Short mmCIF file of C-alpha atoms (C1' of nucleotides) in Angstrom, two decimals:
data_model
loop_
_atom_site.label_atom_id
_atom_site.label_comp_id
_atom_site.label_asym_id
_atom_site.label_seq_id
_atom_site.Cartn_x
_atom_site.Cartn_y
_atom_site.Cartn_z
CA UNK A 1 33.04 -11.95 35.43
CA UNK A 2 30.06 -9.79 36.99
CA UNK A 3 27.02 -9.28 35.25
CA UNK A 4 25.99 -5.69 34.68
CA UNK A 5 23.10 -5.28 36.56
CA UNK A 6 19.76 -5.03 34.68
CA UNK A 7 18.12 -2.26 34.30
CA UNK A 8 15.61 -1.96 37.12
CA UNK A 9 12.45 -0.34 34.74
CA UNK A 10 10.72 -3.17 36.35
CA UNK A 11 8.13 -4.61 33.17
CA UNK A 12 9.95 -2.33 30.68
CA UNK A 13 12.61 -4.04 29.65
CA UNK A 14 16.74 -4.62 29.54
CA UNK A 15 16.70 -1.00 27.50
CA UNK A 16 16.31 2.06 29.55
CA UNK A 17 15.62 3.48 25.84
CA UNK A 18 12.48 0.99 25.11
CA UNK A 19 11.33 1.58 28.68
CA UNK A 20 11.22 5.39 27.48
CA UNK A 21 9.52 4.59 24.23
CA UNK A 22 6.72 2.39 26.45
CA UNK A 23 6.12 5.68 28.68
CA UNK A 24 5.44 7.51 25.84
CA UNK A 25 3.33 5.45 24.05
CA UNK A 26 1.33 5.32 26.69
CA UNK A 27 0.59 8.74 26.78
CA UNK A 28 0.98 9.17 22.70
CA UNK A 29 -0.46 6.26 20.81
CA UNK A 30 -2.23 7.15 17.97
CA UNK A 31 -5.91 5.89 18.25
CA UNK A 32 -6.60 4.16 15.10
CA UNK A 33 -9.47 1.92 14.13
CA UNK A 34 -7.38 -1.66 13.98
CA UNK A 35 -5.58 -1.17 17.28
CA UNK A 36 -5.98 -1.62 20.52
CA UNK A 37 -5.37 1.28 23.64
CA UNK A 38 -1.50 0.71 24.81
CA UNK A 39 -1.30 -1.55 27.78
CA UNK A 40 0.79 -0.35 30.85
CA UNK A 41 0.42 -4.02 32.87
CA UNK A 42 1.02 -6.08 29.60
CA UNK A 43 -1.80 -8.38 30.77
CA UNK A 44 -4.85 -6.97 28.42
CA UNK A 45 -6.42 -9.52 26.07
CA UNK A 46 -4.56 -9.91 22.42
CA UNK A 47 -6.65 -8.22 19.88
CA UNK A 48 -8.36 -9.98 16.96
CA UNK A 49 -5.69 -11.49 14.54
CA UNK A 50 -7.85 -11.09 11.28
CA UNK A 51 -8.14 -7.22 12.05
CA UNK A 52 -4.23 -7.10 12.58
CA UNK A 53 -3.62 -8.92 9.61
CA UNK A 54 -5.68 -7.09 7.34
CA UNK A 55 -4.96 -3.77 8.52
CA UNK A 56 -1.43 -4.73 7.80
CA UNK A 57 -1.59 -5.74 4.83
CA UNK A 58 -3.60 -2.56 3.62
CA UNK A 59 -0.85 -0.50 5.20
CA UNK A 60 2.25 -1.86 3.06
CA UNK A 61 3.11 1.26 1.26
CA UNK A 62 0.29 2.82 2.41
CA UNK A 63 -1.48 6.06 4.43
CA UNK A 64 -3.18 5.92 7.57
CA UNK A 65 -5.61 8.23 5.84
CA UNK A 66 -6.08 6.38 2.81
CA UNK A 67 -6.82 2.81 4.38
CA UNK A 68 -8.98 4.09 6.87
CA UNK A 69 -11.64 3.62 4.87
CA UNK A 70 -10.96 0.29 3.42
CA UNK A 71 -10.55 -1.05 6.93
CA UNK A 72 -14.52 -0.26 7.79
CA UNK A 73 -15.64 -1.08 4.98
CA UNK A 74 -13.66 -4.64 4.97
CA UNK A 75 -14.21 -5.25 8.46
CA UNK A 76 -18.07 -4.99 8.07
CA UNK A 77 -18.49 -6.90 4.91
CA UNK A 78 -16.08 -9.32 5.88
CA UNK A 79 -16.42 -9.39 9.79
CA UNK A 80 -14.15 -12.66 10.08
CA UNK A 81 -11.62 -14.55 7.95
CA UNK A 82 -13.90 -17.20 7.28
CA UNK A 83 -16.51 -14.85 5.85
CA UNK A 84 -13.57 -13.36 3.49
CA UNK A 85 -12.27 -16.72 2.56
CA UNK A 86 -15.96 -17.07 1.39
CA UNK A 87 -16.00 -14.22 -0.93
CA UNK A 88 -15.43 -14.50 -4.38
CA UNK A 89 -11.94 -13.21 -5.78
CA UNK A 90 -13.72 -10.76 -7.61
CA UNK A 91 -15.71 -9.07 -4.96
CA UNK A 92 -12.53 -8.85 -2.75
CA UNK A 93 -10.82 -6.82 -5.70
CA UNK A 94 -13.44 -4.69 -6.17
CA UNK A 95 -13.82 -3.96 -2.55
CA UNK A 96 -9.78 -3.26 -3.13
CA UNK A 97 -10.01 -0.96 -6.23
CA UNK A 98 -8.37 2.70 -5.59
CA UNK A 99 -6.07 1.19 -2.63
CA UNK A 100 -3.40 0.31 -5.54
CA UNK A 101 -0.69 -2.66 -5.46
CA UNK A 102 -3.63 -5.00 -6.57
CA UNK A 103 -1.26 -7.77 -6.04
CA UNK A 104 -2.19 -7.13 -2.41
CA UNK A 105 -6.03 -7.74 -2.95
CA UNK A 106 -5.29 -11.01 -4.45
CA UNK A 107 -2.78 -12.39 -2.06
CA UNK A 108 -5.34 -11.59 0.58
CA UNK A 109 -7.98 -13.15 -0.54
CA UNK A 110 -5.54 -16.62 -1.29
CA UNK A 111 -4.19 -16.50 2.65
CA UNK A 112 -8.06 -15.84 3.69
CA UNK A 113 -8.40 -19.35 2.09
CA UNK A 114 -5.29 -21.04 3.20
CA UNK A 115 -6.09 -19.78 7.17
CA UNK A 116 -10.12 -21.07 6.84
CA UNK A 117 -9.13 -24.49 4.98
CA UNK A 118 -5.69 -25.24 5.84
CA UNK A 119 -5.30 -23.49 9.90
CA UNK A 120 -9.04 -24.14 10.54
CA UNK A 121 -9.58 -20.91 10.75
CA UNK A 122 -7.10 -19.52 13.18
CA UNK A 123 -3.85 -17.30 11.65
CA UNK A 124 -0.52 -19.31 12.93
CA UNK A 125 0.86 -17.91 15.42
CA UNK A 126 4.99 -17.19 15.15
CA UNK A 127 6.35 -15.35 12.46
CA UNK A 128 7.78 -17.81 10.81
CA UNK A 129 5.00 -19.32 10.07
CA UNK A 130 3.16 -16.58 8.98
CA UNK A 131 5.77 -15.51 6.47
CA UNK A 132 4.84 -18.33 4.74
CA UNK A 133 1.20 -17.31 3.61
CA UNK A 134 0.83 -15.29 0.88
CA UNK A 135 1.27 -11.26 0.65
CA UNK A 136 3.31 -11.66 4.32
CA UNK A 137 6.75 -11.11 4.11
CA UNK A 138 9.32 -9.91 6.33
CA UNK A 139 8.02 -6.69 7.95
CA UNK A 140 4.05 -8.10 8.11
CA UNK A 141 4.90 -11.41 9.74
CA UNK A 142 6.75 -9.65 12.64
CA UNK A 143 4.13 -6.99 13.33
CA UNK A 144 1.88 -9.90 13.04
CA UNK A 145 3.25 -11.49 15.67
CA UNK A 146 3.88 -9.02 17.78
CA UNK A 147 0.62 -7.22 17.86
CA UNK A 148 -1.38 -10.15 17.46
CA UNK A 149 0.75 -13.07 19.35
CA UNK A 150 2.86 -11.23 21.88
CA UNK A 151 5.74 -12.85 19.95
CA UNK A 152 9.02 -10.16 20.69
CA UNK A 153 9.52 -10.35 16.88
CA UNK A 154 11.50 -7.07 15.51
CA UNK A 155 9.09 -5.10 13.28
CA UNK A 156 11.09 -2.76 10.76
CA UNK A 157 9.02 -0.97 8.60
CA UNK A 158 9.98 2.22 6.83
CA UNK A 159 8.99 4.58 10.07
CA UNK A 160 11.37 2.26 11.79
CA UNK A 161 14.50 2.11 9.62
CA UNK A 162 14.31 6.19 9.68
CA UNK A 163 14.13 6.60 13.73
CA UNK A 164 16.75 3.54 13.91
CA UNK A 165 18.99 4.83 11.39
CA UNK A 166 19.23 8.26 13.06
CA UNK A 167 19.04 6.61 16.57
CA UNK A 168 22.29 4.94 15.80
CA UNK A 169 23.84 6.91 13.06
CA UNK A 170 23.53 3.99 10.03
CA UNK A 171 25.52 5.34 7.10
CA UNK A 172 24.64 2.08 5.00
CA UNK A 173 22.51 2.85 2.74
CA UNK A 174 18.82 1.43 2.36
CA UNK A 175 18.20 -1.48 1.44
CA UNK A 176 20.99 -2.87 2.23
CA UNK A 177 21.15 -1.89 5.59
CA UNK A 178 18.09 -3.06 6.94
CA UNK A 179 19.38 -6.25 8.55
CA UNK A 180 21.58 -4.07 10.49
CA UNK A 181 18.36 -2.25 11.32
CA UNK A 182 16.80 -5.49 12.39
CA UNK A 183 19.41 -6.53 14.92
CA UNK A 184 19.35 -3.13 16.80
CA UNK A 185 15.51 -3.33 16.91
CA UNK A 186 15.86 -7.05 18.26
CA UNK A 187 18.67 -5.56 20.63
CA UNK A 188 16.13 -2.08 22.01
CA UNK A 189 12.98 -5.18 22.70
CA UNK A 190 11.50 -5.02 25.82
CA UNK A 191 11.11 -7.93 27.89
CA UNK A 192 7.67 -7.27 27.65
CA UNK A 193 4.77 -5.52 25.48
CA UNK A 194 6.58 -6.59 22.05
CA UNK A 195 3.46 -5.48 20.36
CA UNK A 196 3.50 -2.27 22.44
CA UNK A 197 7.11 -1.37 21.36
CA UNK A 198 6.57 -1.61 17.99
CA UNK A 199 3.51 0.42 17.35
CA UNK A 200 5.53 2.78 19.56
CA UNK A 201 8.47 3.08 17.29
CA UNK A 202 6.64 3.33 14.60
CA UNK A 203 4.50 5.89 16.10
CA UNK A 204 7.27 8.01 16.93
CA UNK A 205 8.48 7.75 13.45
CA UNK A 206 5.20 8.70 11.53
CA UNK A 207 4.94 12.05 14.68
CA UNK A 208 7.96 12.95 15.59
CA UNK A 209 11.22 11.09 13.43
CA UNK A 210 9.64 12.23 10.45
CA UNK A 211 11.73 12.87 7.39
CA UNK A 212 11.82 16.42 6.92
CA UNK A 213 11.87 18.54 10.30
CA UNK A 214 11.43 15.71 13.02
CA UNK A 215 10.86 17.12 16.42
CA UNK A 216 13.27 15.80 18.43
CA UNK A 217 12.06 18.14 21.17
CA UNK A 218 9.15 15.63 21.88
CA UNK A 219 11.32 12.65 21.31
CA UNK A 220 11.34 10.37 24.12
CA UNK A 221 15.10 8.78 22.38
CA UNK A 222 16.07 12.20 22.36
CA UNK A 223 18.80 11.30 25.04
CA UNK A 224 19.98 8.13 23.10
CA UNK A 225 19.95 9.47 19.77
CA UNK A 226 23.17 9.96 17.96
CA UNK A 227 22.48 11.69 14.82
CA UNK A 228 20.08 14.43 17.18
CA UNK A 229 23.49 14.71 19.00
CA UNK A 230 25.23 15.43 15.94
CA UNK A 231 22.77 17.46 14.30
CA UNK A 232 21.97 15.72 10.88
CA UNK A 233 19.28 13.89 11.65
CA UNK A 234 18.09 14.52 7.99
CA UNK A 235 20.85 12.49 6.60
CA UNK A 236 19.48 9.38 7.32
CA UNK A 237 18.47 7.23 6.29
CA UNK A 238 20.59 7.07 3.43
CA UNK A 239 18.79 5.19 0.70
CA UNK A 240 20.56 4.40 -3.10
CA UNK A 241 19.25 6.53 -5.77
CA UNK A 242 16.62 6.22 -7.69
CA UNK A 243 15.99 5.77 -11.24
CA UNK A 244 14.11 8.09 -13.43
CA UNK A 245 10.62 7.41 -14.76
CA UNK A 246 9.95 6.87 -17.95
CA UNK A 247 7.06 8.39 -19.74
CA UNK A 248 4.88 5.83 -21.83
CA UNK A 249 1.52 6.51 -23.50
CA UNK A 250 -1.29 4.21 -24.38
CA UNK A 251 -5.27 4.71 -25.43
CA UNK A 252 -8.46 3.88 -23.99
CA UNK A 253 -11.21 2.90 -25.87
CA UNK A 254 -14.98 3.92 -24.27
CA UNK A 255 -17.75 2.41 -25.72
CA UNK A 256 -21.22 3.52 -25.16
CA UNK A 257 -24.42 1.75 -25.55
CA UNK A 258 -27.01 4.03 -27.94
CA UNK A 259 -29.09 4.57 -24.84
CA UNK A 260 -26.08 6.15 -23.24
CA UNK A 261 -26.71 4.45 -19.96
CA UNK A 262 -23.77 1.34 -20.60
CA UNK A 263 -20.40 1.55 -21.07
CA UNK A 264 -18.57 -1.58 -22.05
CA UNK A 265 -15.69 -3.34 -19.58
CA UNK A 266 -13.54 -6.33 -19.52
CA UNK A 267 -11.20 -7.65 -16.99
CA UNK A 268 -7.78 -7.79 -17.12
CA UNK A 269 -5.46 -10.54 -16.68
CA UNK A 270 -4.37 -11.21 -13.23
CA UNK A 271 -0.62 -10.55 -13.69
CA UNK A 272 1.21 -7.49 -14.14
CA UNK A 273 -0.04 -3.64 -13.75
CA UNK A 274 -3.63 -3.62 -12.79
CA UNK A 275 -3.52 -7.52 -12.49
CA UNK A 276 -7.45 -8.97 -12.16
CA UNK A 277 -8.89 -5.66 -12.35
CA UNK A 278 -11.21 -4.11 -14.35
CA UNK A 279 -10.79 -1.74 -17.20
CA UNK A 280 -12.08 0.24 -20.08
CA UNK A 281 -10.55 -1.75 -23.03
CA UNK A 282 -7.39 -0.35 -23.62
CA UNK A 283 -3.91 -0.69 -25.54
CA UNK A 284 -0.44 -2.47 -24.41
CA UNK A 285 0.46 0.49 -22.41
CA UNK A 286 1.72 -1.62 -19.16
CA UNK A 287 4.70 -3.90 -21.54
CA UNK A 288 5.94 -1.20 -23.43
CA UNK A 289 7.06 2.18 -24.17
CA UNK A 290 4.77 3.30 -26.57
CA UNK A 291 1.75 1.43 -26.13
CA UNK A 292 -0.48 1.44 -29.28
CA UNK A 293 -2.30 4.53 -29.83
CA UNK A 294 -5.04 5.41 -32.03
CA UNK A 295 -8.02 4.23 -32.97
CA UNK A 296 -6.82 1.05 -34.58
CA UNK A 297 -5.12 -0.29 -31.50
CA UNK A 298 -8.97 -0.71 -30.36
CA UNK A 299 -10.30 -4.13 -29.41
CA UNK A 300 -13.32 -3.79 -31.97
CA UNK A 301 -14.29 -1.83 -34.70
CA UNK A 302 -16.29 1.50 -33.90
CA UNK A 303 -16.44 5.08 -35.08
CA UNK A 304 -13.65 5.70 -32.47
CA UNK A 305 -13.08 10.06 -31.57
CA UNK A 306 -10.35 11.11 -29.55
CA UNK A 307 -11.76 13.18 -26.50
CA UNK A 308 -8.77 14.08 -24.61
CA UNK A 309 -6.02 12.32 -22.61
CA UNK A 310 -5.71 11.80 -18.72
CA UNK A 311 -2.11 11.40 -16.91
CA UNK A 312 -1.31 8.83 -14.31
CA UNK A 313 1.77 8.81 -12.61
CA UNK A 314 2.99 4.60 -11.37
CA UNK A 315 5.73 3.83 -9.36
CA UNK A 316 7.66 3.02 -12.32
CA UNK A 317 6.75 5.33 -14.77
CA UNK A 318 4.50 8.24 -16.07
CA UNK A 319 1.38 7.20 -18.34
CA UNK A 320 -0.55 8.99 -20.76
CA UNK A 321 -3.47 7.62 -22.07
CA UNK A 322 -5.73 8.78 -24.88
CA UNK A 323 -8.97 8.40 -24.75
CA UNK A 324 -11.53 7.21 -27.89
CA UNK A 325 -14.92 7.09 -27.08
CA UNK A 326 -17.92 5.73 -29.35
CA UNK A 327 -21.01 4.73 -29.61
CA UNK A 328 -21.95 1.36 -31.14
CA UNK A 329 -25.42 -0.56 -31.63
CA UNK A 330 -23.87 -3.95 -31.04
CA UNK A 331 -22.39 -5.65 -28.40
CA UNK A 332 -19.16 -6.57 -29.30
CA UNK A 333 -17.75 -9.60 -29.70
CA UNK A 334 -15.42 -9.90 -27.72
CA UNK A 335 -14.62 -10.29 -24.01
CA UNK A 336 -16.44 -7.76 -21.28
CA UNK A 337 -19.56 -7.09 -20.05
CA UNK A 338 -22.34 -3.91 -20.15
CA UNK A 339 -21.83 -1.70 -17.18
CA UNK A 340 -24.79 0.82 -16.05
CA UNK A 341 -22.81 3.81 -15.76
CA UNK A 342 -24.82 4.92 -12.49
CA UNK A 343 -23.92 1.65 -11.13
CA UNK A 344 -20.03 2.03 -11.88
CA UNK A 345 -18.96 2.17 -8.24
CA UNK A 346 -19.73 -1.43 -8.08
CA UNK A 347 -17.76 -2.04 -10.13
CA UNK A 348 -14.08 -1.76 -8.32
CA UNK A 349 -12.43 0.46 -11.02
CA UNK A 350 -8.51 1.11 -10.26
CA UNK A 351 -7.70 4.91 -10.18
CA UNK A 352 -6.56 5.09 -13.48
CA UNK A 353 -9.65 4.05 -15.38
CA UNK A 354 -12.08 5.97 -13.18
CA UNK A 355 -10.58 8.94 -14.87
CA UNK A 356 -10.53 8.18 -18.34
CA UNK A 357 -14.19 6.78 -17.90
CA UNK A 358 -15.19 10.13 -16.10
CA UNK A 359 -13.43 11.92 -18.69
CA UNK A 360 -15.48 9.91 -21.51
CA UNK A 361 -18.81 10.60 -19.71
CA UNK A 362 -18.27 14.08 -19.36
CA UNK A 363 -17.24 13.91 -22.94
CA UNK A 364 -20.69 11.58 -23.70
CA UNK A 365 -22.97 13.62 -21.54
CA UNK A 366 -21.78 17.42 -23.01
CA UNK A 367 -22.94 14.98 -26.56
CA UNK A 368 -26.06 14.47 -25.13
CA UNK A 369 -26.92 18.23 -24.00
CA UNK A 370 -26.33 19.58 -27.37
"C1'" DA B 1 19.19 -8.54 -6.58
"C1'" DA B 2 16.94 -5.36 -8.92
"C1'" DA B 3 12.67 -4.37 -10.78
"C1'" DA B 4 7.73 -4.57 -10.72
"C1'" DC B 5 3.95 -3.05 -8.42
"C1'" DG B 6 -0.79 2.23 -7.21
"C1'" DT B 7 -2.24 6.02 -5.23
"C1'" DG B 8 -2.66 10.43 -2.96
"C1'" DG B 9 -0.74 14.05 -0.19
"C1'" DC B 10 2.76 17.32 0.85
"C1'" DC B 11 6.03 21.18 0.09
"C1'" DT C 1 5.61 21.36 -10.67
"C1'" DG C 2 7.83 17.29 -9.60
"C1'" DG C 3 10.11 14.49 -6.42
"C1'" DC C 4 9.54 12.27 -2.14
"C1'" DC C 5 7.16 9.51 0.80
"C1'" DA C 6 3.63 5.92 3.12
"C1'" DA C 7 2.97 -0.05 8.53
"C1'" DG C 8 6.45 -3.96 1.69
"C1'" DT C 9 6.09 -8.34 -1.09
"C1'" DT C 10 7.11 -10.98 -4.99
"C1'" DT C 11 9.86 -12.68 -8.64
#
DNA sequence: AAAACGTGGCC
DNA sequence: TGGCCAAGTTT
């Protein structure tokens, strides 16, 4: 039986369509402050594992835009993996707060120590291997590999499993249908550039295979794209339904020093919704449906007013907390520490309780003008 | 296997 | 306004 002959793109691969996504990466790769220029020979120098690695992990379920950012200020606090293995767990989730999925934070500061004390230093270098640190699963231990290792590991990420789906018309829904996606990502790799091809595809899905009006006009899998051909490129990828939020409420409680300069903070525990981060005391709000409210569901006894409320939207439902402030002459006893409000930056406070304590000092400092 | 887990931007 | 979406992982 005769071969079919291989497709003669020279370096870019057995798929005339990956040779096509190569070209027009090279022309079209986003510049962004982890990654490297694309690499027409495939012979440039590897870039800088730890810099992969964290820029990956920052980008689960995250913006460009937002992790920007994060990504400086990481990379110059924390220049190497050694140097973040040496941080305390603390500073790392500080350094994390207002990035969300905290879990994140905390994973990579455990892998930080597992690569300096365990891998002397030096991330592993298949993707099997490196699914087995913490925080990398699936998606992160391919690109990984890829970018960092020149391993041809398929990367499917969500950008991915919307160009793929529409490239080949995949009317399994999400998530089930991802190990489909997988195997015809593993069957487009190039014989070359793996790390190349999928920053590519995942290029062209966050430019052109977007979700609402991609512009298959400046796609270079225009010719190989099935659902473009059909015209319903929106309907993929189909992805099962979603459940609705529900709304919960809970209180914060804001106490003030009498010099008006402290506000009192605790940390919470390191599981569950805000895990390890640090709060304004506050109610049960994360375990149930109707977190405490009121002044009694305070930590400690103060002459607790209700100043207003501030909404917060999760992934898994809609919060609204009230918030007490107070003043109170002694420290309480009880868990937390005195925070100098001009100093609160510092102190790594998640999204949600930067707004109720800017909503308490507003409340505190329109007290003080009176 | 389904649910938990943040946040901000867009239309 | 509210739902959708963004380089997912863990349990």
């Amino acid at each position: 039986m005769r071969r079919r002959v291989r497709d003669t793109a020279g370096a870019q691969g057995r798929s005339g369509a990956a040779a096509a996504v190569l070209a027009w990466y090279d022309t079209h790769a986003r510049d962004l402050p982890w990654r490297r220029p694309p690499d027409p020979t495939g012979q440039a120098p590897l870039p800088d594992p730890y810099r992969i690695w964290l820029s990956e992990i920052m980008l689960q379920q995250t913006t460009v835009a937002a992790v920007a950012a994060y990504f400086k200020a990481f990379t110059e606090r924390w220049p190497t993996v050694e140097a973040l293995a040496a941080a305390d767990e603390t500073e790392v989730t500080a350094a994390w707060a207002g990035l969300g999925y905290y879990s994140r934070a905390r994973n990579l500061h455990a892998c930080a120590r597992m690569v300096a004390n365990d891998y002397g230093g030096r991330f592993p270098e298949s993707a099997a291997e490196l699914k087995r640190l913490p925080g990398i699963g699936d998606y992160t231990s391919a690109a990984i590999a890829a970018i960092a290792f020149g391993e041809p590991a398929p990367v499917v990420d969500g950008n991915i499993e919307r160009v793929v789906t529409r490239l080949f018309r995949i009317g399994e829904p999400l998530p089930g249908a991802k190990p489909i996606v997988r195997a015809k990502v593993a069957e487009m790799m190039p014989g070359e550039r793996p790390g190349d091809f999928a920053q590519a595809m995942m290029d062209i899905g966050a430019t052109i295979c977007v979700p609402r009006r991609p512009a298959c006009l400046l796609c270079p899998l225009r010719p190989d794209c099935e659902a473009e051909t059909a015209g319903d490129q929106t309907a993929y990828p189909v992805k099962a339904a979603k459940k609705a939020k529900p709304k919960r409420r809970g209180a914060a409680y804001a106490a003030f020093d009498r010099s008006g300069q402290h506000i009192w903070l605790r940390r919470r525990v390191s599981k569950g919704m805000l895990g390890g981060m640090v709060e304004v005391p506050s109610s049960q709000w994360s375990s149930r449906s109707d977190g405490a409210t009121g002044p009694n569901g305070a930590p400690f006894a103060a002459n607790w007013r209700k100043i207003g409320e501030v909404e917060h939207g999760f992934t898994h439902f809609d919060l609204t907390l009230e918030v007490f402030a107070a003043v109170i002459d002694e420290t309480p006893e009880s868990d937390g520490w005195w925070a100098k409000l001009e100093r609160l930056g510092a102190e790594g406070l998640p999204t949600l309780m930067r707004k109720a304590i800017d909503l308490a000092i507003a409340f505190q400092e329109s007290q003080y003008r009176l």
